[in-house]
């Protein structure tokens, strides 16, 4: 059983740093446009590519640029610019679904990964795309048995990519699922003229709808009001089975989610993957990891289609079921390097000894600690309020304007 590569989402520098700090083997990200989260996350700019590459290379982390939307003629010059800039910056590979992007990358000798939007479900399709790519994301609707059949046939038939190495298979491991087949959906386009296939999904499937029979006006009773909004995918409790099917990469969804989400999810899956390698993965640890994953944004969890389950794992609401939430407290003003103490200006709500706090920033990432002691306006006190200057021992560097949050329990209605 080969060790799985853990791929993390990065919608901005905060999330990128959170991924690096918590053990990601690779990161994937979008630049400006032409990616499936063009509207959902901040996204990086062309000028950010060297910095992304530098930070990741320092930790031996692979970098993947997503260029996986539908491409039109007027996009072609942008595609070539993005691919060339990525190559020049030392980005590892491009994730693509359109042949124009695939060819643009191949022409300059850049590694290509086939996106899930291609919807690869069989070995013959793998053989075709092996002409262009070394890594392929399979359709997310496949069962683990179907995935294993494909990986075994790759080995048996010695199917190689352009590099001369056997094709590597990637699947999604955690995060949002939608009602569309491998992300291909026109619901948002029809309703809002905002195409999901161009990275501009309005997520109208996540809303509550009433179904009415037009001839009689009869309103259909539906037990679950969110019948188009699946629960989030989670595989940490079946990771031993996932690893057994011969995949190379486990992809965590979430380029539109907050840095603390990236930090928490990557940390849990890093521990689980390492646990499989050193044989400490067990049910007791899974319970702990599940409790941690429930603290950040989620719509409830299920194993997706991997175990051959029938459809019907729908969420019961339009928002998050996270057991915790963050409350903005203030921002960083100074850092004292020798004692590793951070100074913060409190701009909203209170902060007390014993609170769990979250500090986020483009270089800091997402750091979560418990406040064990603090100084308030140069006095040793147990509570700070709006307008106070508070210093807290941290053990890591912060930067001016880093954001300070308090983590509190989140009451979720069933």
mmCIF file of C-alpha atoms in Angstrom:
data_model
loop_
_atom_site.group_PDB
_atom_site.id
_atom_site.type_symbol
_atom_site.label_atom_id
_atom_site.label_comp_id
_atom_site.label_asym_id
_atom_site.label_seq_id
_atom_site.Cartn_x
_atom_site.Cartn_y
_atom_site.Cartn_z
ATOM 1 C CA UNK A 1 0.000 0.000 0.000
ATOM 2 C CA UNK A 2 1.645 3.228 -1.164
ATOM 3 C CA UNK A 3 1.416 6.343 0.998
ATOM 4 C CA UNK A 4 -1.239 8.739 -0.269
ATOM 5 C CA UNK A 5 -0.386 12.287 -1.341
ATOM 6 C CA UNK A 6 -2.572 14.732 0.604
ATOM 7 C CA UNK A 7 -3.694 17.633 -1.609
ATOM 8 C CA UNK A 8 -4.989 20.805 0.054
ATOM 9 C CA UNK A 9 -7.133 23.641 -1.309
ATOM 10 C CA UNK A 10 -5.809 27.213 -1.236
ATOM 11 C CA UNK A 11 -8.137 30.105 -1.993
ATOM 12 C CA UNK A 12 -5.748 32.755 -0.633
ATOM 13 C CA UNK A 13 -2.414 33.111 1.165
ATOM 14 C CA UNK A 14 -3.982 32.473 4.596
ATOM 15 C CA UNK A 15 -5.266 29.093 3.427
ATOM 16 C CA UNK A 16 -2.047 28.323 1.566
ATOM 17 C CA UNK A 17 0.006 28.866 4.705
ATOM 18 C CA UNK A 18 -2.487 26.853 6.764
ATOM 19 C CA UNK A 19 -2.063 23.955 4.323
ATOM 20 C CA UNK A 20 1.741 24.157 4.519
ATOM 21 C CA UNK A 21 1.762 24.375 8.315
ATOM 22 C CA UNK A 22 -0.479 21.346 8.750
ATOM 23 C CA UNK A 23 1.262 18.834 6.527
ATOM 24 C CA UNK A 24 -0.122 19.049 2.994
ATOM 25 C CA UNK A 25 1.924 17.235 0.344
ATOM 26 C CA UNK A 26 0.507 19.414 -2.437
ATOM 27 C CA UNK A 27 -1.783 22.397 -2.908
ATOM 28 C CA UNK A 28 -4.134 23.420 -5.700
ATOM 29 C CA UNK A 29 -5.291 26.962 -6.419
ATOM 30 C CA UNK A 30 -6.818 29.252 -9.009
ATOM 31 C CA UNK A 31 -5.402 32.426 -10.543
ATOM 32 C CA UNK A 32 -7.896 35.188 -11.267
ATOM 33 C CA UNK A 33 -10.301 33.404 -13.631
ATOM 34 C CA UNK A 34 -10.921 30.226 -15.670
ATOM 35 C CA UNK A 35 -11.143 27.982 -12.598
ATOM 36 C CA UNK A 36 -14.145 26.380 -10.926
ATOM 37 C CA UNK A 37 -13.951 28.675 -7.883
ATOM 38 C CA UNK A 38 -13.466 31.925 -9.795
ATOM 39 C CA UNK A 39 -16.242 33.599 -7.823
ATOM 40 C CA UNK A 40 -16.312 31.595 -4.594
ATOM 41 C CA UNK A 41 -12.833 32.502 -3.342
ATOM 42 C CA UNK A 42 -10.508 35.473 -3.515
ATOM 43 C CA UNK A 43 -8.081 33.676 -5.844
ATOM 44 C CA UNK A 44 -4.495 34.625 -6.545
ATOM 45 C CA UNK A 45 -3.064 36.932 -9.205
ATOM 46 C CA UNK A 46 -0.360 36.251 -11.779
ATOM 47 C CA UNK A 47 2.023 38.261 -9.622
ATOM 48 C CA UNK A 48 1.443 35.834 -6.713
ATOM 49 C CA UNK A 49 2.758 32.787 -8.590
ATOM 50 C CA UNK A 50 6.461 33.220 -7.673
ATOM 51 C CA UNK A 51 5.583 33.631 -3.976
ATOM 52 C CA UNK A 52 3.308 30.553 -4.034
ATOM 53 C CA UNK A 53 6.055 28.533 -5.691
ATOM 54 C CA UNK A 54 8.709 29.812 -3.267
ATOM 55 C CA UNK A 55 6.722 28.987 -0.121
ATOM 56 C CA UNK A 56 5.787 25.528 -1.364
ATOM 57 C CA UNK A 57 9.237 24.579 -2.639
ATOM 58 C CA UNK A 58 10.685 25.511 0.752
ATOM 59 C CA UNK A 59 8.554 22.699 2.227
ATOM 60 C CA UNK A 60 8.860 20.328 -0.746
ATOM 61 C CA UNK A 61 5.145 20.731 -1.510
ATOM 62 C CA UNK A 62 3.864 20.291 -5.070
ATOM 63 C CA UNK A 63 1.778 23.066 -6.657
ATOM 64 C CA UNK A 64 -1.162 22.643 -9.032
ATOM 65 C CA UNK A 65 -2.801 25.466 -10.973
ATOM 66 C CA UNK A 66 -6.495 24.824 -11.707
ATOM 67 C CA UNK A 67 -7.570 25.812 -15.210
ATOM 68 C CA UNK A 68 -10.608 23.573 -15.348
ATOM 69 C CA UNK A 69 -13.520 25.599 -16.719
ATOM 70 C CA UNK A 70 -15.092 25.561 -20.161
ATOM 71 C CA UNK A 71 -12.835 27.559 -22.507
ATOM 72 C CA UNK A 72 -14.065 29.799 -25.338
ATOM 73 C CA UNK A 73 -12.062 31.323 -28.197
ATOM 74 C CA UNK A 74 -11.700 34.651 -26.428
ATOM 75 C CA UNK A 75 -10.092 32.832 -23.464
ATOM 76 C CA UNK A 76 -7.249 31.269 -25.425
ATOM 77 C CA UNK A 77 -4.767 34.106 -25.008
ATOM 78 C CA UNK A 78 -5.467 34.161 -21.262
ATOM 79 C CA UNK A 79 -4.918 30.398 -21.095
ATOM 80 C CA UNK A 80 -1.510 30.681 -22.735
ATOM 81 C CA UNK A 81 -0.527 33.558 -20.490
ATOM 82 C CA UNK A 82 -1.527 31.682 -17.326
ATOM 83 C CA UNK A 83 0.210 28.465 -18.368
ATOM 84 C CA UNK A 84 3.415 30.257 -19.432
ATOM 85 C CA UNK A 85 3.558 32.298 -16.223
ATOM 86 C CA UNK A 86 2.958 29.166 -14.154
ATOM 87 C CA UNK A 87 5.751 27.342 -15.951
ATOM 88 C CA UNK A 88 8.126 30.288 -15.456
ATOM 89 C CA UNK A 89 7.295 30.438 -11.736
ATOM 90 C CA UNK A 90 8.032 26.747 -11.260
ATOM 91 C CA UNK A 91 4.456 25.581 -10.638
ATOM 92 C CA UNK A 92 4.358 21.774 -10.767
ATOM 93 C CA UNK A 93 1.305 21.070 -12.927
ATOM 94 C CA UNK A 94 -1.910 22.337 -14.471
ATOM 95 C CA UNK A 95 -5.294 20.762 -13.658
ATOM 96 C CA UNK A 96 -7.324 20.904 -16.887
ATOM 97 C CA UNK A 97 -10.528 19.705 -18.490
ATOM 98 C CA UNK A 98 -10.489 21.513 -21.854
ATOM 99 C CA UNK A 99 -8.243 20.217 -24.630
ATOM 100 C CA UNK A 100 -7.074 23.762 -25.329
ATOM 101 C CA UNK A 101 -5.574 23.988 -21.834
ATOM 102 C CA UNK A 102 -4.132 20.487 -22.088
ATOM 103 C CA UNK A 103 -2.397 21.327 -25.363
ATOM 104 C CA UNK A 104 -1.161 24.709 -24.144
ATOM 105 C CA UNK A 105 0.535 22.976 -21.212
ATOM 106 C CA UNK A 106 1.873 20.106 -23.318
ATOM 107 C CA UNK A 107 3.409 22.505 -25.850
ATOM 108 C CA UNK A 108 5.675 24.006 -23.185
ATOM 109 C CA UNK A 109 6.396 20.708 -21.434
ATOM 110 C CA UNK A 110 4.278 21.341 -18.356
ATOM 111 C CA UNK A 111 2.778 18.452 -16.410
ATOM 112 C CA UNK A 112 -0.993 18.025 -16.824
ATOM 113 C CA UNK A 113 -3.560 16.550 -14.438
ATOM 114 C CA UNK A 114 -7.008 15.678 -15.806
ATOM 115 C CA UNK A 115 -9.816 17.342 -13.844
ATOM 116 C CA UNK A 116 -12.854 15.547 -12.450
ATOM 117 C CA UNK A 117 -14.982 17.587 -14.885
ATOM 118 C CA UNK A 118 -13.799 15.221 -17.654
ATOM 119 C CA UNK A 119 -15.801 12.518 -15.838
ATOM 120 C CA UNK A 120 -13.408 9.555 -16.263
ATOM 121 C CA UNK A 121 -15.270 6.352 -15.386
ATOM 122 C CA UNK A 122 -13.473 3.559 -17.289
ATOM 123 C CA UNK A 123 -10.064 2.252 -18.319
ATOM 124 C CA UNK A 124 -10.408 3.102 -22.031
ATOM 125 C CA UNK A 125 -10.881 6.780 -21.174
ATOM 126 C CA UNK A 126 -7.798 6.545 -18.952
ATOM 127 C CA UNK A 127 -5.844 5.168 -21.919
ATOM 128 C CA UNK A 128 -6.943 8.070 -24.112
ATOM 129 C CA UNK A 129 -5.935 10.785 -21.656
ATOM 130 C CA UNK A 130 -2.670 8.955 -20.932
ATOM 131 C CA UNK A 131 -1.526 10.525 -24.189
ATOM 132 C CA UNK A 132 -1.577 13.894 -22.428
ATOM 133 C CA UNK A 133 -1.456 13.501 -18.654
ATOM 134 C CA UNK A 134 0.271 11.545 -15.883
ATOM 135 C CA UNK A 135 -2.386 12.062 -13.182
ATOM 136 C CA UNK A 136 -6.169 11.791 -13.506
ATOM 137 C CA UNK A 137 -8.996 12.668 -11.128
ATOM 138 C CA UNK A 138 -11.685 10.024 -11.521
ATOM 139 C CA UNK A 139 -15.393 10.789 -11.607
ATOM 140 C CA UNK A 140 -16.572 11.332 -8.047
ATOM 141 C CA UNK A 141 -19.613 9.106 -8.675
ATOM 142 C CA UNK A 142 -17.530 5.905 -8.779
ATOM 143 C CA UNK A 143 -17.488 3.325 -5.987
ATOM 144 C CA UNK A 144 -14.218 2.204 -4.403
ATOM 145 C CA UNK A 145 -14.622 -1.132 -6.175
ATOM 146 C CA UNK A 146 -14.772 0.648 -9.536
ATOM 147 C CA UNK A 147 -11.756 2.791 -8.633
ATOM 148 C CA UNK A 148 -9.767 -0.295 -7.651
ATOM 149 C CA UNK A 149 -10.636 -1.999 -10.926
ATOM 150 C CA UNK A 150 -9.180 0.985 -12.827
ATOM 151 C CA UNK A 151 -5.973 1.145 -10.768
ATOM 152 C CA UNK A 152 -5.453 -2.615 -11.131
ATOM 153 C CA UNK A 153 -5.890 -2.416 -14.914
ATOM 154 C CA UNK A 154 -3.401 0.465 -15.086
ATOM 155 C CA UNK A 155 -0.886 -1.788 -13.345
ATOM 156 C CA UNK A 156 -1.790 -4.891 -15.354
ATOM 157 C CA UNK A 157 -1.705 -3.173 -18.745
ATOM 158 C CA UNK A 158 1.196 -0.882 -17.780
ATOM 159 C CA UNK A 159 -0.590 2.291 -18.894
ATOM 160 C CA UNK A 160 1.930 5.128 -18.863
ATOM 161 C CA UNK A 161 1.633 8.885 -19.183
ATOM 162 C CA UNK A 162 3.931 11.265 -21.104
ATOM 163 C CA UNK A 163 6.572 10.989 -18.365
ATOM 164 C CA UNK A 164 6.946 7.257 -18.958
ATOM 165 C CA UNK A 165 5.589 6.483 -15.462
ATOM 166 C CA UNK A 166 2.383 4.588 -14.718
ATOM 167 C CA UNK A 167 -0.755 6.734 -14.603
ATOM 168 C CA UNK A 168 -1.531 7.971 -11.086
ATOM 169 C CA UNK A 169 -5.138 8.154 -9.882
ATOM 170 C CA UNK A 170 -6.569 10.918 -7.709
ATOM 171 C CA UNK A 171 -9.956 11.024 -5.980
ATOM 172 C CA UNK A 172 -11.816 13.476 -3.752
ATOM 173 C CA UNK A 173 -11.550 12.684 -0.050
ATOM 174 C CA UNK A 174 -13.397 15.419 1.816
ATOM 175 C CA UNK A 175 -15.588 18.458 1.273
ATOM 176 C CA UNK A 176 -18.628 19.691 -0.602
ATOM 177 C CA UNK A 177 -20.568 17.510 -3.000
ATOM 178 C CA UNK A 178 -23.302 18.842 -5.272
ATOM 179 C CA UNK A 179 -26.170 17.300 -7.201
ATOM 180 C CA UNK A 180 -24.336 17.636 -10.541
ATOM 181 C CA UNK A 181 -22.384 14.820 -12.190
ATOM 182 C CA UNK A 182 -18.736 15.564 -11.365
ATOM 183 C CA UNK A 183 -19.419 19.280 -11.132
ATOM 184 C CA UNK A 184 -21.097 19.746 -14.519
ATOM 185 C CA UNK A 185 -24.238 21.774 -13.757
ATOM 186 C CA UNK A 186 -26.373 24.349 -15.552
ATOM 187 C CA UNK A 187 -28.843 25.129 -12.780
ATOM 188 C CA UNK A 188 -27.108 28.360 -11.781
ATOM 189 C CA UNK A 189 -26.843 29.409 -15.434
ATOM 190 C CA UNK A 190 -30.553 28.894 -16.067
ATOM 191 C CA UNK A 191 -31.635 30.684 -12.887
ATOM 192 C CA UNK A 192 -29.127 33.537 -12.685
ATOM 193 C CA UNK A 193 -27.226 33.559 -15.991
ATOM 194 C CA UNK A 194 -24.168 32.694 -13.890
ATOM 195 C CA UNK A 195 -22.450 29.534 -15.100
ATOM 196 C CA UNK A 196 -21.082 26.977 -12.641
ATOM 197 C CA UNK A 197 -18.978 25.644 -15.506
ATOM 198 C CA UNK A 198 -17.201 29.004 -15.650
ATOM 199 C CA UNK A 199 -16.543 29.074 -11.904
ATOM 200 C CA UNK A 200 -19.528 31.303 -11.068
ATOM 201 C CA UNK A 201 -21.982 28.923 -9.349
ATOM 202 C CA UNK A 202 -24.661 30.686 -7.279
ATOM 203 C CA UNK A 203 -25.373 27.456 -5.346
ATOM 204 C CA UNK A 204 -29.125 27.695 -5.812
ATOM 205 C CA UNK A 205 -29.339 23.924 -5.237
ATOM 206 C CA UNK A 206 -28.504 24.614 -1.571
ATOM 207 C CA UNK A 207 -31.774 26.499 -1.021
ATOM 208 C CA UNK A 208 -35.209 25.404 0.133
ATOM 209 C CA UNK A 209 -37.821 24.749 -2.572
ATOM 210 C CA UNK A 210 -41.519 23.956 -2.693
ATOM 211 C CA UNK A 211 -42.717 21.494 -5.337
ATOM 212 C CA UNK A 212 -46.181 22.280 -6.724
ATOM 213 C CA UNK A 213 -48.196 20.226 -9.234
ATOM 214 C CA UNK A 214 -49.286 22.895 -11.731
ATOM 215 C CA UNK A 215 -52.636 21.495 -12.899
ATOM 216 C CA UNK A 216 -54.135 21.102 -9.439
ATOM 217 C CA UNK A 217 -51.919 23.373 -7.354
ATOM 218 C CA UNK A 218 -51.200 20.416 -5.051
ATOM 219 C CA UNK A 219 -48.098 21.042 -2.951
ATOM 220 C CA UNK A 220 -45.904 17.985 -2.475
ATOM 221 C CA UNK A 221 -44.854 17.154 1.068
ATOM 222 C CA UNK A 222 -41.102 16.510 1.248
ATOM 223 C CA UNK A 223 -39.638 15.286 4.524
ATOM 224 C CA UNK A 224 -36.223 16.739 3.746
ATOM 225 C CA UNK A 225 -36.561 20.298 2.501
ATOM 226 C CA UNK A 226 -33.065 20.418 0.961
ATOM 227 C CA UNK A 227 -33.358 17.526 -1.503
ATOM 228 C CA UNK A 228 -30.803 18.978 -3.926
ATOM 229 C CA UNK A 229 -28.096 19.665 -1.345
ATOM 230 C CA UNK A 230 -25.988 16.587 -0.470
ATOM 231 C CA UNK A 231 -24.088 16.315 2.782
ATOM 232 C CA UNK A 232 -20.328 16.879 2.617
ATOM 233 C CA UNK A 233 -18.061 14.019 1.601
ATOM 234 C CA UNK A 234 -15.934 12.550 4.403
ATOM 235 C CA UNK A 235 -13.647 9.519 4.046
ATOM 236 C CA UNK A 236 -11.569 9.685 7.216
ATOM 237 C CA UNK A 237 -13.608 6.837 8.733
ATOM 238 C CA UNK A 238 -13.037 4.602 5.671
ATOM 239 C CA UNK A 239 -9.526 5.791 4.848
ATOM 240 C CA UNK A 240 -8.109 2.287 5.211
ATOM 241 C CA UNK A 241 -10.482 1.123 2.465
ATOM 242 C CA UNK A 242 -9.655 4.171 0.326
ATOM 243 C CA UNK A 243 -5.923 3.524 0.599
ATOM 244 C CA UNK A 244 -6.432 -0.112 -0.364
ATOM 245 C CA UNK A 245 -7.771 0.730 -3.856
ATOM 246 C CA UNK A 246 -4.413 1.993 -5.129
ATOM 247 C CA UNK A 247 -4.963 5.748 -5.476
ATOM 248 C CA UNK A 248 -2.001 8.142 -5.395
ATOM 249 C CA UNK A 249 -3.658 11.437 -4.420
ATOM 250 C CA UNK A 250 -6.445 12.304 -1.960
ATOM 251 C CA UNK A 251 -7.933 15.702 -2.757
ATOM 252 C CA UNK A 252 -9.546 17.907 -0.111
ATOM 253 C CA UNK A 253 -12.246 20.230 -1.507
ATOM 254 C CA UNK A 254 -12.545 23.756 -0.141
ATOM 255 C CA UNK A 255 -10.916 26.619 -2.063
ATOM 256 C CA UNK A 256 -13.867 28.796 -1.088
ATOM 257 C CA UNK A 257 -13.627 27.998 2.612
ATOM 258 C CA UNK A 258 -11.808 29.740 5.451
ATOM 259 C CA UNK A 259 -8.161 29.137 6.451
ATOM 260 C CA UNK A 260 -9.153 27.506 9.742
ATOM 261 C CA UNK A 261 -11.145 24.957 7.710
ATOM 262 C CA UNK A 262 -8.046 24.138 5.673
ATOM 263 C CA UNK A 263 -5.904 23.933 8.821
ATOM 264 C CA UNK A 264 -8.295 21.635 10.687
ATOM 265 C CA UNK A 265 -9.128 19.298 7.803
ATOM 266 C CA UNK A 266 -5.546 18.936 6.564
ATOM 267 C CA UNK A 267 -4.289 18.309 10.109
ATOM 268 C CA UNK A 268 -6.832 15.520 10.635
ATOM 269 C CA UNK A 269 -6.201 13.807 7.306
ATOM 270 C CA UNK A 270 -2.434 14.192 7.721
ATOM 271 C CA UNK A 271 -2.656 12.350 11.035
ATOM 272 C CA UNK A 272 -4.934 9.700 9.526
ATOM 273 C CA UNK A 273 -2.713 9.051 6.499
ATOM 274 C CA UNK A 274 0.367 8.878 8.717
ATOM 275 C CA UNK A 275 -1.593 6.591 11.045
ATOM 276 C CA UNK A 276 -2.198 4.175 8.195
ATOM 277 C CA UNK A 277 1.519 4.162 7.400
ATOM 278 C CA UNK A 278 2.643 3.487 10.971
ATOM 279 C CA UNK A 279 -0.338 1.223 11.812
ATOM 280 C CA UNK A 280 -1.863 3.479 14.496
ATOM 281 C CA UNK A 281 -5.049 4.209 12.526
ATOM 282 C CA UNK A 282 -7.996 2.909 14.595
ATOM 283 C CA UNK A 283 -11.662 3.511 15.469
ATOM 284 C CA UNK A 284 -10.832 5.506 18.589
ATOM 285 C CA UNK A 285 -8.715 7.942 16.571
ATOM 286 C CA UNK A 286 -11.432 8.193 13.917
ATOM 287 C CA UNK A 287 -13.923 9.363 16.566
ATOM 288 C CA UNK A 288 -11.502 12.109 17.640
ATOM 289 C CA UNK A 289 -10.867 13.202 14.038
ATOM 290 C CA UNK A 290 -14.600 13.288 13.279
ATOM 291 C CA UNK A 291 -15.200 15.523 16.303
ATOM 292 C CA UNK A 292 -12.478 17.869 15.088
ATOM 293 C CA UNK A 293 -13.846 17.953 11.516
ATOM 294 C CA UNK A 294 -17.307 18.789 12.854
ATOM 295 C CA UNK A 295 -15.918 21.993 14.394
ATOM 296 C CA UNK A 296 -15.431 23.682 11.018
ATOM 297 C CA UNK A 297 -17.802 24.348 8.118
ATOM 298 C CA UNK A 298 -19.786 21.295 7.058
ATOM 299 C CA UNK A 299 -23.254 20.269 5.902
ATOM 300 C CA UNK A 300 -23.110 16.985 7.768
ATOM 301 C CA UNK A 301 -21.020 14.049 6.526
ATOM 302 C CA UNK A 302 -21.395 10.910 4.442
ATOM 303 C CA UNK A 303 -19.065 8.615 2.479
ATOM 304 C CA UNK A 304 -20.340 9.753 -0.912
ATOM 305 C CA UNK A 305 -20.704 7.020 -3.521
ATOM 306 C CA UNK A 306 -17.573 5.123 -2.499
ATOM 307 C CA UNK A 307 -19.322 2.314 -0.637
ATOM 308 C CA UNK A 308 -22.026 1.912 -3.253
ATOM 309 C CA UNK A 309 -24.652 3.661 -1.139
ATOM 310 C CA UNK A 310 -27.893 4.830 -2.662
ATOM 311 C CA UNK A 311 -28.583 8.518 -3.145
ATOM 312 C CA UNK A 312 -30.383 10.302 -0.359
ATOM 313 C CA UNK A 313 -27.742 11.674 2.003
ATOM 314 C CA UNK A 314 -29.165 15.190 1.859
ATOM 315 C CA UNK A 315 -28.412 18.075 4.219
ATOM 316 C CA UNK A 316 -31.163 19.368 6.492
ATOM 317 C CA UNK A 317 -30.329 23.047 6.052
ATOM 318 C CA UNK A 318 -28.726 25.594 3.758
ATOM 319 C CA UNK A 319 -25.820 26.542 5.998
ATOM 320 C CA UNK A 320 -23.051 24.999 8.070
ATOM 321 C CA UNK A 321 -23.415 22.378 10.804
ATOM 322 C CA UNK A 322 -20.088 23.295 12.381
ATOM 323 C CA UNK A 323 -20.053 22.819 16.146
ATOM 324 C CA UNK A 324 -17.821 25.876 16.551
ATOM 325 C CA UNK A 325 -17.666 29.349 15.013
ATOM 326 C CA UNK A 326 -15.223 32.249 15.101
ATOM 327 C CA UNK A 327 -16.060 35.715 16.457
ATOM 328 C CA UNK A 328 -13.925 38.679 15.414
ATOM 329 C CA UNK A 329 -12.093 40.257 18.362
ATOM 330 C CA UNK A 330 -9.393 42.538 16.948
ATOM 331 C CA UNK A 331 -6.154 42.752 14.991
ATOM 332 C CA UNK A 332 -2.416 42.409 15.571
ATOM 333 C CA UNK A 333 -0.394 45.551 16.250
ATOM 334 C CA UNK A 334 3.077 44.322 17.274
ATOM 335 C CA UNK A 335 5.183 41.231 17.883
ATOM 336 C CA UNK A 336 7.948 40.854 20.454
ATOM 337 C CA UNK A 337 10.287 38.229 18.959
ATOM 338 C CA UNK A 338 12.400 37.172 21.957
ATOM 339 C CA UNK A 339 9.539 36.304 24.354
ATOM 340 C CA UNK A 340 7.284 35.309 21.386
ATOM 341 C CA UNK A 341 4.497 37.620 22.535
ATOM 342 C CA UNK A 342 1.851 39.170 20.300
ATOM 343 C CA UNK A 343 0.105 42.474 20.886
ATOM 344 C CA UNK A 344 -3.486 42.992 19.722
ATOM 345 C CA UNK A 345 -5.927 45.888 19.606
ATOM 346 C CA UNK A 346 -9.338 44.682 20.805
ATOM 347 C CA UNK A 347 -11.981 46.120 18.474
ATOM 348 C CA UNK A 348 -15.043 44.018 19.304
ATOM 349 C CA UNK A 349 -16.247 41.758 22.121
ATOM 350 C CA UNK A 350 -14.204 40.513 25.067
ATOM 351 C CA UNK A 351 -11.257 38.155 25.403
ATOM 352 C CA UNK A 352 -10.408 36.207 28.557
ATOM 353 C CA UNK A 353 -7.861 33.781 29.935
ATOM 354 C CA UNK A 354 -9.080 30.295 29.022
ATOM 355 C CA UNK A 355 -10.507 31.355 25.646
ATOM 356 C CA UNK A 356 -9.504 29.513 22.508
ATOM 357 C CA UNK A 357 -8.358 32.032 19.914
ATOM 358 C CA UNK A 358 -7.662 31.891 16.194
ATOM 359 C CA UNK A 359 -5.145 34.173 14.474
ATOM 360 C CA UNK A 360 -5.134 34.424 10.679
ATOM 361 C CA UNK A 361 -2.981 36.293 8.174
ATOM 362 C CA UNK A 362 -1.412 35.913 4.716
ATOM 363 C CA UNK A 363 1.932 34.837 6.208
ATOM 364 C CA UNK A 364 0.678 33.540 9.553
ATOM 365 C CA UNK A 365 -1.881 31.158 8.049
ATOM 366 C CA UNK A 366 -4.389 29.973 10.673
ATOM 367 C CA UNK A 367 -3.093 29.363 14.196
ATOM 368 C CA UNK A 368 -5.357 28.219 17.035
ATOM 369 C CA UNK A 369 -4.267 28.315 20.702
ATOM 370 C CA UNK A 370 -5.683 28.665 24.222
ATOM 371 C CA UNK A 371 -5.034 31.901 26.122
ATOM 372 C CA UNK A 372 -3.197 30.880 29.294
ATOM 373 C CA UNK A 373 -2.210 34.398 30.434
ATOM 374 C CA UNK A 374 -2.271 37.942 29.128
ATOM 375 C CA UNK A 375 -1.478 41.558 29.866
ATOM 376 C CA UNK A 376 -4.180 44.172 29.371
ATOM 377 C CA UNK A 377 -2.899 47.744 28.969
ATOM 378 C CA UNK A 378 0.365 46.667 30.675
ATOM 379 C CA UNK A 379 -1.447 45.072 33.620
ATOM 380 C CA UNK A 380 -1.767 41.344 34.298
ATOM 381 C CA UNK A 381 -5.511 40.815 34.020
ATOM 382 C CA UNK A 382 -7.765 37.924 33.034
ATOM 383 C CA UNK A 383 -10.042 39.887 30.681
ATOM 384 C CA UNK A 384 -9.707 42.456 27.908
ATOM 385 C CA UNK A 385 -12.495 44.499 26.338
ATOM 386 C CA UNK A 386 -13.075 46.755 23.349
ATOM 387 C CA UNK A 387 -10.378 49.450 23.077
ATOM 388 C CA UNK A 388 -7.780 47.571 25.153
ATOM 389 C CA UNK A 389 -4.258 46.642 24.061
ATOM 390 C CA UNK A 390 -3.706 42.997 24.957
ATOM 391 C CA UNK A 391 -0.448 41.001 24.858
ATOM 392 C CA UNK A 392 -0.543 37.201 24.730
ATOM 393 C CA UNK A 393 2.284 34.607 24.755
ATOM 394 C CA UNK A 394 2.011 32.763 21.440
ATOM 395 C CA UNK A 395 5.070 30.714 20.546
ATOM 396 C CA UNK A 396 4.874 31.840 16.909
ATOM 397 C CA UNK A 397 5.257 35.080 14.980
ATOM 398 C CA UNK A 398 2.339 37.330 14.074
ATOM 399 C CA UNK A 399 2.254 40.320 11.740
ATOM 400 C CA UNK A 400 0.544 43.716 11.985
ATOM 401 C CA UNK A 401 -3.089 43.489 10.841
ATOM 402 C CA UNK A 402 -3.326 39.732 11.452
ATOM 403 C CA UNK A 403 -6.912 39.086 12.503
ATOM 404 C CA UNK A 404 -7.763 37.810 15.984
ATOM 405 C CA UNK A 405 -10.866 35.700 16.575
ATOM 406 C CA UNK A 406 -12.370 33.902 19.544
ATOM 407 C CA UNK A 407 -13.625 30.326 18.961
ATOM 408 C CA UNK A 408 -17.045 29.740 20.540
ATOM 409 C CA UNK A 409 -19.560 26.909 20.547
ATOM 410 C CA UNK A 410 -22.075 27.065 17.716
ATOM 411 C CA UNK A 411 -25.642 25.971 18.437
ATOM 412 C CA UNK A 412 -26.915 24.127 15.384
ATOM 413 C CA UNK A 413 -30.608 23.406 15.014
ATOM 414 C CA UNK A 414 -31.330 19.837 14.038
#
